[in-house]
DNA sequence: CGATCCACCTGTCGGC
DNA sequence: TGCCGACAGGTGGATC
Protein backbone atom coordinates (compact mmCIF):
# COMPACT_ATOMS: atom_id res chain seq x y z
CA UNK A 1 0.00 0.00 0.00
CA UNK A 2 2.85 2.35 0.79
CA UNK A 3 4.38 1.64 -2.58
CA UNK A 4 1.12 2.43 -4.29
CA UNK A 5 0.56 5.69 -2.45
CA UNK A 6 4.07 7.12 -2.43
CA UNK A 7 4.25 8.20 -6.10
CA UNK A 8 1.04 10.19 -5.77
CA UNK A 9 1.43 11.53 -2.24
CA UNK A 10 5.09 12.48 -2.08
CA UNK A 11 5.63 16.18 -2.78
CA UNK A 12 1.93 16.71 -3.35
CA UNK A 13 0.07 19.41 -1.48
CA UNK A 14 -3.05 18.46 0.42
CA UNK A 15 -5.64 20.94 -0.79
CA UNK A 16 -8.65 19.69 1.09
CA UNK A 17 -9.63 16.82 3.38
CA UNK A 18 -13.15 15.51 3.52
CA UNK A 19 -13.73 13.62 6.77
CA UNK A 20 -17.11 11.96 6.45
CA UNK A 21 -17.56 10.58 9.96
CA UNK A 22 -16.35 11.22 13.50
CA UNK A 23 -14.47 8.00 14.05
CA UNK A 24 -13.12 4.83 12.58
CA UNK A 25 -11.82 2.45 15.20
CA UNK A 26 -10.79 5.54 17.19
CA UNK A 27 -12.11 9.09 17.00
CA UNK A 28 -10.28 11.19 14.43
CA UNK A 29 -7.85 13.68 16.03
CA UNK A 30 -9.12 17.17 16.79
CA UNK A 31 -9.12 19.48 13.77
CA UNK A 32 -8.09 16.50 11.60
CA UNK A 33 -8.77 18.15 8.25
CA UNK A 34 -7.53 21.61 9.20
CA UNK A 35 -4.17 20.34 10.37
CA UNK A 36 -3.56 18.60 7.06
CA UNK A 37 -4.95 21.11 4.60
CA UNK A 38 -2.36 23.27 2.87
CA UNK A 39 0.52 21.02 3.83
CA UNK A 40 2.97 19.32 1.51
CA UNK A 41 3.73 15.62 1.97
CA UNK A 42 7.45 15.12 2.46
CA UNK A 43 7.64 11.34 2.82
CA UNK A 44 5.47 8.23 2.81
CA UNK A 45 6.96 5.60 5.09
CA UNK A 46 5.92 2.41 6.87
CA UNK A 47 6.58 0.71 10.19
CA UNK A 48 5.12 -2.77 10.61
CA UNK A 49 1.54 -2.42 9.29
CA UNK A 50 1.36 1.29 10.00
CA UNK A 51 1.51 3.81 7.18
CA UNK A 52 3.41 7.00 8.09
CA UNK A 53 2.69 10.13 6.05
CA UNK A 54 5.21 12.83 6.93
CA UNK A 55 4.18 16.46 6.44
CA UNK A 56 6.24 19.57 6.00
CA UNK A 57 5.52 21.00 9.46
CA UNK A 58 6.70 17.83 11.24
CA UNK A 59 3.27 16.32 11.77
CA UNK A 60 2.93 12.63 10.87
CA UNK A 61 -0.35 11.04 9.85
CA UNK A 62 -0.33 7.45 11.11
CA UNK A 63 -2.73 5.22 9.22
CA UNK A 64 -3.72 1.60 9.73
CA UNK A 65 -6.00 -0.45 7.47
CA UNK A 66 -7.31 -2.81 10.13
CA UNK A 67 -8.95 -5.83 8.51
CA UNK A 68 -10.89 -4.26 5.67
CA UNK A 69 -9.38 -0.85 4.97
CA UNK A 70 -8.02 0.21 1.59
CA UNK A 71 -6.85 3.33 -0.18
CA UNK A 72 -7.61 4.04 -3.78
CA UNK A 73 -6.24 6.76 -6.01
CA UNK A 74 -8.34 8.64 -8.49
CA UNK A 75 -6.51 10.66 -11.07
CA UNK A 76 -8.13 13.93 -12.04
CA UNK A 77 -8.26 15.84 -15.28
CA UNK A 78 -8.09 19.62 -15.18
CA UNK A 79 -10.01 20.35 -12.02
CA UNK A 80 -11.72 18.84 -8.99
CA UNK A 81 -15.18 18.63 -10.48
CA UNK A 82 -16.76 15.19 -10.15
CA UNK A 83 -16.49 14.63 -13.88
CA UNK A 84 -12.74 14.97 -13.68
CA UNK A 85 -12.45 11.67 -11.87
CA UNK A 86 -12.97 8.74 -14.14
CA UNK A 87 -12.82 5.77 -11.83
CA UNK A 88 -15.74 6.44 -9.51
CA UNK A 89 -16.87 3.21 -7.90
CA UNK A 90 -20.33 3.62 -6.51
CA UNK A 91 -20.28 0.09 -5.12
CA UNK A 92 -18.07 0.92 -2.16
CA UNK A 93 -18.80 4.63 -1.82
CA UNK A 94 -20.93 3.98 1.26
CA UNK A 95 -17.73 3.17 3.13
CA UNK A 96 -15.55 5.94 1.73
CA UNK A 97 -14.71 7.66 5.01
CA UNK A 98 -11.96 10.11 4.11
CA UNK A 99 -11.10 11.86 0.84
CA UNK A 100 -7.78 13.66 0.42
CA UNK A 101 -7.72 16.16 -2.44
CA UNK A 102 -4.20 16.64 -3.76
CA UNK A 103 -2.36 19.08 -5.96
CA UNK A 104 0.70 17.47 -7.47
CA UNK A 105 3.83 19.18 -8.73
CA UNK A 106 2.88 18.57 -12.33
CA UNK A 107 -0.35 20.43 -11.64
CA UNK A 108 -2.67 17.49 -12.21
CA UNK A 109 -5.15 16.91 -9.39
CA UNK A 110 -5.73 13.58 -7.74
CA UNK A 111 -7.57 12.30 -4.78
CA UNK A 112 -6.81 9.53 -2.35
CA UNK A 113 -9.82 7.85 -0.81
CA UNK A 114 -9.89 5.74 2.33
CA UNK A 115 -12.54 3.01 2.30
CA UNK A 116 -13.16 0.70 5.24
CA UNK A 117 -16.39 -1.32 5.66
CA UNK A 118 -15.60 -2.70 9.11
CA UNK A 119 -13.92 0.48 10.36
CA UNK A 120 -11.20 -1.38 12.25
CA UNK A 121 -8.67 0.93 10.63
CA UNK A 122 -7.66 4.26 12.13
CA UNK A 123 -5.87 7.54 11.52
CA UNK A 124 -3.89 9.33 14.20
CA UNK A 125 -1.37 12.15 14.44
CA UNK A 126 2.13 11.87 15.80
CA UNK A 127 5.11 14.15 16.22
CA UNK A 128 7.64 13.41 13.49
CA UNK A 129 10.56 14.24 15.78
CA UNK A 130 9.50 11.50 18.19
CA UNK A 131 7.71 9.17 15.83
CA UNK A 132 9.05 5.98 17.42
CA UNK A 133 7.80 7.09 20.83
CA UNK A 134 4.20 7.07 19.68
CA UNK A 135 2.18 4.50 21.65
CA UNK A 136 1.21 2.61 18.50
CA UNK A 137 4.83 2.19 17.45
CA UNK A 138 6.95 2.19 20.60
CA UNK A 139 6.48 -1.48 21.46
CA UNK A 140 7.05 -2.90 18.00
CA UNK A 141 9.67 -5.58 17.36
CA UNK A 142 11.97 -6.17 14.41
CA UNK A 143 10.88 -5.81 10.79
CA UNK A 144 10.53 -9.05 8.82
CA UNK A 145 11.55 -7.26 5.62
CA UNK A 146 15.10 -6.90 4.33
CA UNK A 147 17.86 -9.24 5.44
CA UNK A 148 18.09 -8.44 9.14
CA UNK A 149 15.79 -11.22 10.32
CA UNK A 150 17.97 -14.32 10.55
CA UNK A 151 18.23 -17.49 12.60
CA UNK A 152 20.16 -15.77 15.37
CA UNK A 153 17.58 -13.00 15.75
CA UNK A 154 14.72 -15.51 15.84
CA UNK A 155 16.54 -17.73 18.30
CA UNK A 156 17.16 -14.75 20.61
CA UNK A 157 13.54 -13.63 20.39
CA UNK A 158 12.08 -17.08 20.99
CA UNK A 159 14.52 -18.44 23.57
CA UNK A 160 12.68 -19.92 26.53
CA UNK A 161 9.21 -19.17 25.15
CA UNK A 162 6.55 -21.78 25.72
CA UNK A 163 3.96 -19.96 23.62
CA UNK A 164 3.16 -21.68 20.31
CA UNK A 165 5.25 -20.71 17.29
CA UNK A 166 2.12 -19.36 15.59
CA UNK A 167 1.44 -16.93 18.44
CA UNK A 168 5.09 -15.91 18.73
CA UNK A 169 5.29 -15.02 15.03
CA UNK A 170 2.08 -13.00 15.25
CA UNK A 171 3.28 -11.12 18.34
CA UNK A 172 4.04 -7.63 17.04
CA UNK A 173 6.31 -6.96 20.03
CA UNK A 174 8.71 -9.61 18.73
CA UNK A 175 8.39 -9.37 14.94
CA UNK A 176 6.38 -6.42 13.69
CA UNK A 177 4.40 -6.79 10.50
CA UNK A 178 3.47 -10.43 10.06
CA UNK A 179 -0.24 -11.22 9.81
CA UNK A 180 -2.25 -14.40 10.01
CA UNK A 181 -1.83 -15.38 6.35
CA UNK A 182 1.92 -14.89 6.14
CA UNK A 183 2.57 -16.68 9.42
CA UNK A 184 0.67 -19.76 8.18
CA UNK A 185 2.51 -19.68 4.87
CA UNK A 186 5.96 -19.21 6.42
CA UNK A 187 5.44 -22.07 8.88
CA UNK A 188 4.36 -24.40 6.10
CA UNK A 189 7.38 -23.49 3.98
CA UNK A 190 9.66 -24.04 6.96
CA UNK A 191 8.06 -27.40 7.71
CA UNK A 192 7.37 -26.36 11.31
CA UNK A 193 4.24 -27.03 13.33
CA UNK A 194 2.31 -23.94 14.45
CA UNK A 195 1.71 -25.77 17.74
CA UNK A 196 5.37 -26.30 18.60
CA UNK A 197 6.62 -24.21 21.55
CA UNK A 198 8.55 -21.24 20.17
CA UNK A 199 11.52 -21.96 22.42
CA UNK A 200 12.07 -25.33 20.78
CA UNK A 201 13.54 -23.77 17.65
CA UNK A 202 15.92 -21.63 19.73
CA UNK A 203 18.84 -22.14 22.10
CA UNK A 204 19.05 -20.64 25.58
CA UNK A 205 21.81 -18.30 24.45
CA UNK A 206 20.07 -17.28 21.24
CA UNK A 207 22.38 -19.11 18.85
CA UNK A 208 21.04 -19.78 15.37
CA UNK A 209 19.66 -23.27 14.86
CA UNK A 210 18.76 -25.19 11.73
CA UNK A 211 15.08 -24.55 12.43
CA UNK A 212 15.39 -20.87 13.37
CA UNK A 213 17.46 -20.20 10.28
CA UNK A 214 15.01 -22.06 8.05
CA UNK A 215 12.04 -20.20 9.55
CA UNK A 216 13.71 -16.79 9.26
CA UNK A 217 14.56 -17.44 5.61
CA UNK A 218 11.00 -18.45 4.83
CA UNK A 219 9.44 -15.52 6.69
CA UNK A 220 11.56 -13.14 4.64
CA UNK A 221 10.78 -14.95 1.41
CA UNK A 222 7.02 -14.95 1.97
CA UNK A 223 6.97 -11.23 2.76
CA UNK A 224 9.20 -10.37 -0.18
CA UNK A 225 7.08 -12.37 -2.60
CA UNK A 226 3.84 -10.95 -1.27
CA UNK A 227 5.04 -7.36 -1.61
CA UNK A 228 6.28 -8.06 -5.12
CA UNK A 229 2.88 -9.52 -5.99
CA UNK A 230 1.03 -6.49 -4.70
CA UNK A 231 -0.22 -8.08 -1.50
CA UNK A 232 -2.99 -10.51 -0.72
CA UNK A 233 -6.45 -9.40 -1.70
CA UNK A 234 -9.35 -11.22 -0.15
CA UNK A 235 -12.83 -10.21 -1.17
CA UNK A 236 -12.85 -6.43 -1.72
CA UNK A 237 -9.38 -5.64 -0.39
CA UNK A 238 -7.63 -3.85 -3.21
CA UNK A 239 -4.50 -2.03 -4.24
CA UNK A 240 -4.41 1.73 -4.75
CA UNK A 241 -5.29 1.42 -8.42
CA UNK A 242 -8.35 -0.66 -7.60
CA UNK A 243 -6.87 -3.91 -8.84
CA UNK A 244 -6.47 -6.98 -6.68
CA UNK A 245 -3.13 -8.05 -5.29
CA UNK A 246 -2.44 -11.54 -6.50
CA UNK A 247 -0.36 -13.18 -3.82
CA UNK A 248 -3.50 -15.00 -2.66
CA UNK A 249 -3.14 -17.22 -5.72
CA UNK A 250 0.14 -18.40 -4.23
CA UNK A 251 -1.24 -19.57 -0.91
CA UNK A 252 -0.04 -23.06 -0.06
CA UNK A 253 -2.17 -23.63 3.03
CA UNK A 254 -4.19 -20.52 3.94
CA UNK A 255 -7.93 -21.13 3.44
CA UNK A 256 -7.18 -24.54 1.93
CA UNK A 257 -8.67 -26.77 4.61
CA UNK A 258 -9.24 -30.29 3.30
CA UNK A 259 -7.03 -29.90 0.25
CA UNK A 260 -3.99 -32.11 -0.30
CA UNK A 261 -0.73 -30.66 0.98
CA UNK A 262 1.04 -29.08 -2.03
CA UNK A 263 4.49 -30.17 -0.85
CA UNK A 264 6.11 -32.68 -3.17
CA UNK A 265 6.05 -36.17 -1.77
CA UNK A 266 3.82 -35.16 1.15
CA UNK A 267 0.51 -37.03 1.23
CA UNK A 268 -1.00 -35.00 4.06
CA UNK A 269 -4.19 -32.95 4.12
CA UNK A 270 -4.39 -29.28 5.11
CA UNK A 271 -6.12 -28.82 8.46
CA UNK A 272 -7.70 -25.81 10.10
CA UNK A 273 -7.31 -25.33 13.83
CA UNK A 274 -7.95 -22.32 16.08
CA UNK A 275 -5.09 -20.82 18.06
CA UNK A 276 -5.71 -17.83 20.34
CA UNK A 277 -8.95 -17.20 18.53
CA UNK A 278 -7.55 -17.16 15.00
CA UNK A 279 -7.57 -19.75 12.25
CA UNK A 280 -4.36 -21.63 11.61
CA UNK A 281 -3.98 -23.67 8.43
CA UNK A 282 -1.22 -26.26 8.30
CA UNK A 283 -0.24 -29.75 7.24
CA UNK A 284 0.06 -32.05 10.27
CA UNK A 285 2.00 -34.52 8.14
CA UNK A 286 4.98 -32.43 7.04
CA UNK A 287 4.96 -29.63 9.61
CA UNK A 288 6.64 -30.90 12.75
C1' DC B 1 5.38 -9.87 33.08
C1' DG B 2 2.80 -13.40 29.99
C1' DA B 3 -1.21 -15.81 28.15
C1' DT B 4 -6.06 -15.69 26.81
C1' DC B 5 -10.39 -13.78 25.71
C1' DC B 6 -13.19 -10.29 24.03
C1' DA B 7 -14.60 -6.01 21.77
C1' DC B 8 -14.76 -3.23 17.86
C1' DC B 9 -18.16 -3.51 12.86
C1' DT B 10 -19.92 -4.91 8.40
C1' DG B 11 -20.21 -8.18 4.78
C1' DT B 12 -20.26 -12.78 2.88
C1' DC B 13 -21.02 -17.51 2.69
C1' DG B 14 -22.83 -22.06 3.72
C1' DG B 15 -26.43 -24.76 5.68
C1' DC B 16 -31.11 -25.56 6.47
C1' DT C 1 -35.74 -17.60 -1.58
C1' DG C 2 -34.78 -16.29 3.12
C1' DC C 3 -33.02 -16.59 7.57
C1' DC C 4 -29.23 -17.43 10.86
C1' DG C 5 -24.89 -18.51 12.55
C1' DA C 6 -20.01 -18.72 11.65
C1' DC C 7 -16.25 -16.40 10.13
C1' DA C 8 -12.99 -12.77 8.05
C1' DG C 9 -6.78 -9.50 6.82
C1' DG C 10 -5.78 -6.65 13.33
C1' DT C 11 -5.14 -4.25 17.39
C1' DG C 12 -5.73 -3.11 22.09
C1' DG C 13 -7.76 -3.48 26.56
C1' DA C 14 -9.37 -6.37 30.49
C1' DT C 15 -8.64 -10.18 33.25
C1' DC C 16 -6.59 -13.96 34.87
XYZ file of C-alpha atoms (C1' of nucleotides) in Angstrom:
320
model
C 0.000 0.000 0.000
C 2.853 2.350 0.792
C 4.384 1.640 -2.584
C 1.122 2.434 -4.293
C 0.564 5.690 -2.447
C 4.074 7.123 -2.429
C 4.255 8.203 -6.102
C 1.035 10.185 -5.770
C 1.432 11.531 -2.238
C 5.088 12.476 -2.084
C 5.630 16.181 -2.785
C 1.933 16.707 -3.349
C 0.068 19.410 -1.483
C -3.052 18.456 0.424
C -5.641 20.941 -0.792
C -8.649 19.695 1.089
C -9.629 16.819 3.384
C -13.150 15.508 3.519
C -13.731 13.617 6.772
C -17.112 11.964 6.454
C -17.558 10.577 9.959
C -16.354 11.224 13.497
C -14.472 8.002 14.045
C -13.117 4.828 12.581
C -11.819 2.447 15.204
C -10.795 5.545 17.192
C -12.113 9.092 16.998
C -10.285 11.194 14.426
C -7.848 13.678 16.030
C -9.122 17.171 16.788
C -9.115 19.476 13.769
C -8.092 16.504 11.598
C -8.774 18.147 8.249
C -7.533 21.613 9.200
C -4.168 20.342 10.374
C -3.561 18.600 7.055
C -4.947 21.112 4.604
C -2.364 23.273 2.866
C 0.520 21.016 3.828
C 2.974 19.321 1.511
C 3.728 15.618 1.970
C 7.454 15.120 2.462
C 7.643 11.338 2.819
C 5.467 8.234 2.806
C 6.955 5.596 5.093
C 5.917 2.415 6.869
C 6.575 0.710 10.193
C 5.119 -2.768 10.611
C 1.542 -2.424 9.293
C 1.361 1.293 10.003
C 1.507 3.815 7.179
C 3.409 6.999 8.092
C 2.685 10.127 6.047
C 5.205 12.831 6.933
C 4.176 16.458 6.444
C 6.244 19.574 6.002
C 5.518 21.000 9.461
C 6.695 17.834 11.241
C 3.267 16.318 11.769
C 2.925 12.635 10.875
C -0.347 11.042 9.852
C -0.331 7.452 11.112
C -2.729 5.219 9.224
C -3.720 1.601 9.731
C -5.998 -0.452 7.468
C -7.312 -2.808 10.132
C -8.950 -5.827 8.513
C -10.888 -4.263 5.673
C -9.380 -0.849 4.968
C -8.022 0.210 1.590
C -6.850 3.327 -0.178
C -7.608 4.043 -3.778
C -6.241 6.759 -6.005
C -8.344 8.641 -8.491
C -6.508 10.664 -11.070
C -8.127 13.929 -12.040
C -8.262 15.841 -15.280
C -8.091 19.624 -15.185
C -10.006 20.354 -12.021
C -11.723 18.836 -8.994
C -15.177 18.631 -10.479
C -16.763 15.187 -10.150
C -16.488 14.634 -13.879
C -12.739 14.970 -13.677
C -12.449 11.666 -11.875
C -12.969 8.744 -14.138
C -12.817 5.772 -11.833
C -15.742 6.443 -9.513
C -16.868 3.212 -7.897
C -20.325 3.625 -6.506
C -20.283 0.089 -5.120
C -18.065 0.919 -2.161
C -18.799 4.626 -1.818
C -20.927 3.982 1.258
C -17.728 3.173 3.132
C -15.548 5.944 1.735
C -14.715 7.659 5.014
C -11.957 10.114 4.109
C -11.103 11.861 0.844
C -7.780 13.662 0.416
C -7.716 16.161 -2.443
C -4.197 16.639 -3.759
C -2.363 19.081 -5.962
C 0.696 17.474 -7.472
C 3.830 19.178 -8.729
C 2.884 18.571 -12.325
C -0.349 20.426 -11.640
C -2.670 17.488 -12.213
C -5.148 16.907 -9.392
C -5.727 13.585 -7.736
C -7.571 12.305 -4.780
C -6.811 9.534 -2.349
C -9.821 7.853 -0.807
C -9.891 5.744 2.335
C -12.541 3.012 2.301
C -13.160 0.699 5.244
C -16.387 -1.315 5.655
C -15.600 -2.698 9.108
C -13.917 0.475 10.356
C -11.199 -1.380 12.245
C -8.674 0.927 10.631
C -7.664 4.263 12.129
C -5.866 7.540 11.516
C -3.889 9.333 14.204
C -1.374 12.150 14.438
C 2.130 11.872 15.798
C 5.114 14.155 16.219
C 7.641 13.413 13.491
C 10.563 14.241 15.780
C 9.498 11.498 18.194
C 7.709 9.165 15.834
C 9.051 5.980 17.423
C 7.795 7.087 20.830
C 4.196 7.072 19.676
C 2.177 4.501 21.653
C 1.205 2.610 18.496
C 4.833 2.194 17.449
C 6.955 2.192 20.597
C 6.484 -1.482 21.465
C 7.048 -2.903 18.004
C 9.668 -5.579 17.357
C 11.971 -6.171 14.412
C 10.876 -5.808 10.791
C 10.533 -9.053 8.819
C 11.554 -7.258 5.618
C 15.102 -6.896 4.330
C 17.855 -9.242 5.445
C 18.094 -8.439 9.140
C 15.785 -11.215 10.316
C 17.965 -14.323 10.551
C 18.230 -17.489 12.598
C 20.156 -15.774 15.367
C 17.576 -12.999 15.752
C 14.723 -15.507 15.840
C 16.540 -17.726 18.302
C 17.157 -14.755 20.609
C 13.537 -13.633 20.391
C 12.077 -17.081 20.986
C 14.522 -18.441 23.572
C 12.678 -19.923 26.532
C 9.212 -19.166 25.154
C 6.550 -21.777 25.722
C 3.963 -19.961 23.623
C 3.159 -21.682 20.309
C 5.246 -20.711 17.292
C 2.124 -19.359 15.592
C 1.439 -16.931 18.439
C 5.090 -15.907 18.729
C 5.285 -15.020 15.026
C 2.076 -12.998 15.252
C 3.280 -11.117 18.345
C 4.040 -7.634 17.040
C 6.315 -6.958 20.035
C 8.712 -9.608 18.728
C 8.394 -9.367 14.941
C 6.376 -6.417 13.688
C 4.401 -6.786 10.504
C 3.468 -10.429 10.061
C -0.235 -11.217 9.815
C -2.245 -14.401 10.007
C -1.827 -15.375 6.351
C 1.921 -14.893 6.139
C 2.571 -16.679 9.422
C 0.666 -19.756 8.185
C 2.506 -19.684 4.870
C 5.965 -19.210 6.423
C 5.438 -22.074 8.884
C 4.360 -24.398 6.097
C 7.376 -23.491 3.982
C 9.663 -24.043 6.960
C 8.058 -27.401 7.714
C 7.374 -26.356 11.311
C 4.235 -27.032 13.327
C 2.314 -23.937 14.448
C 1.710 -25.766 17.737
C 5.367 -26.297 18.601
C 6.624 -24.214 21.545
C 8.545 -21.236 20.171
C 11.518 -21.956 22.424
C 12.067 -25.326 20.784
C 13.545 -23.769 17.653
C 15.925 -21.626 19.730
C 18.843 -22.138 22.104
C 19.046 -20.641 25.583
C 21.815 -18.305 24.450
C 20.069 -17.283 21.236
C 22.377 -19.113 18.854
C 21.042 -19.777 15.372
C 19.657 -23.272 14.858
C 18.759 -25.195 11.727
C 15.076 -24.554 12.434
C 15.387 -20.870 13.373
C 17.456 -20.205 10.275
C 15.013 -22.060 8.053
C 12.045 -20.202 9.548
C 13.710 -16.787 9.265
C 14.556 -17.436 5.609
C 10.998 -18.448 4.828
C 9.436 -15.520 6.686
C 11.565 -13.138 4.640
C 10.782 -14.951 1.407
C 7.018 -14.950 1.973
C 6.973 -11.232 2.761
C 9.203 -10.368 -0.177
C 7.082 -12.368 -2.604
C 3.837 -10.955 -1.275
C 5.038 -7.362 -1.606
C 6.285 -8.055 -5.121
C 2.883 -9.520 -5.988
C 1.029 -6.487 -4.701
C -0.216 -8.078 -1.499
C -2.992 -10.507 -0.720
C -6.446 -9.395 -1.697
C -9.354 -11.224 -0.146
C -12.833 -10.207 -1.166
C -12.851 -6.429 -1.715
C -9.381 -5.636 -0.387
C -7.630 -3.850 -3.210
C -4.504 -2.030 -4.243
C -4.407 1.731 -4.751
C -5.288 1.417 -8.418
C -8.352 -0.662 -7.596
C -6.868 -3.911 -8.835
C -6.472 -6.979 -6.675
C -3.134 -8.052 -5.288
C -2.445 -11.543 -6.499
C -0.365 -13.176 -3.815
C -3.496 -15.003 -2.664
C -3.142 -17.222 -5.724
C 0.144 -18.405 -4.226
C -1.241 -19.571 -0.915
C -0.044 -23.056 -0.057
C -2.174 -23.628 3.026
C -4.187 -20.519 3.940
C -7.931 -21.131 3.442
C -7.176 -24.538 1.927
C -8.666 -26.775 4.609
C -9.240 -30.292 3.303
C -7.029 -29.901 0.250
C -3.989 -32.113 -0.296
C -0.730 -30.655 0.976
C 1.041 -29.084 -2.029
C 4.488 -30.173 -0.855
C 6.109 -32.679 -3.171
C 6.052 -36.167 -1.773
C 3.818 -35.161 1.146
C 0.514 -37.026 1.227
C -0.995 -35.001 4.061
C -4.190 -32.948 4.120
C -4.392 -29.278 5.111
C -6.116 -28.823 8.463
C -7.701 -25.808 10.096
C -7.313 -25.326 13.826
C -7.953 -22.324 16.079
C -5.093 -20.818 18.059
C -5.707 -17.830 20.339
C -8.951 -17.203 18.527
C -7.546 -17.156 14.998
C -7.568 -19.749 12.248
C -4.360 -21.625 11.609
C -3.979 -23.673 8.430
C -1.219 -26.264 8.303
C -0.244 -29.749 7.237
C 0.062 -32.053 10.271
C 1.996 -34.516 8.140
C 4.984 -32.428 7.044
C 4.956 -29.627 9.614
C 6.644 -30.896 12.752
C 5.376 -9.868 33.085
C 2.803 -13.405 29.994
C -1.215 -15.814 28.147
C -6.064 -15.695 26.808
C -10.388 -13.781 25.711
C -13.193 -10.291 24.035
C -14.604 -6.006 21.768
C -14.760 -3.226 17.855
C -18.158 -3.508 12.856
C -19.917 -4.910 8.401
C -20.210 -8.175 4.781
C -20.262 -12.781 2.876
C -21.017 -17.506 2.691
C -22.831 -22.060 3.717
C -26.429 -24.761 5.683
C -31.112 -25.557 6.465
C -35.741 -17.604 -1.582
C -34.781 -16.294 3.115
C -33.017 -16.586 7.566
C -29.231 -17.433 10.863
C -24.893 -18.510 12.552
C -20.006 -18.720 11.649
C -16.250 -16.401 10.134
C -12.985 -12.772 8.047
C -6.783 -9.501 6.816
C -5.784 -6.649 13.330
C -5.137 -4.252 17.386
C -5.734 -3.112 22.089
C -7.764 -3.481 26.563
C -9.373 -6.370 30.486
C -8.643 -10.183 33.249
C -6.591 -13.957 34.871
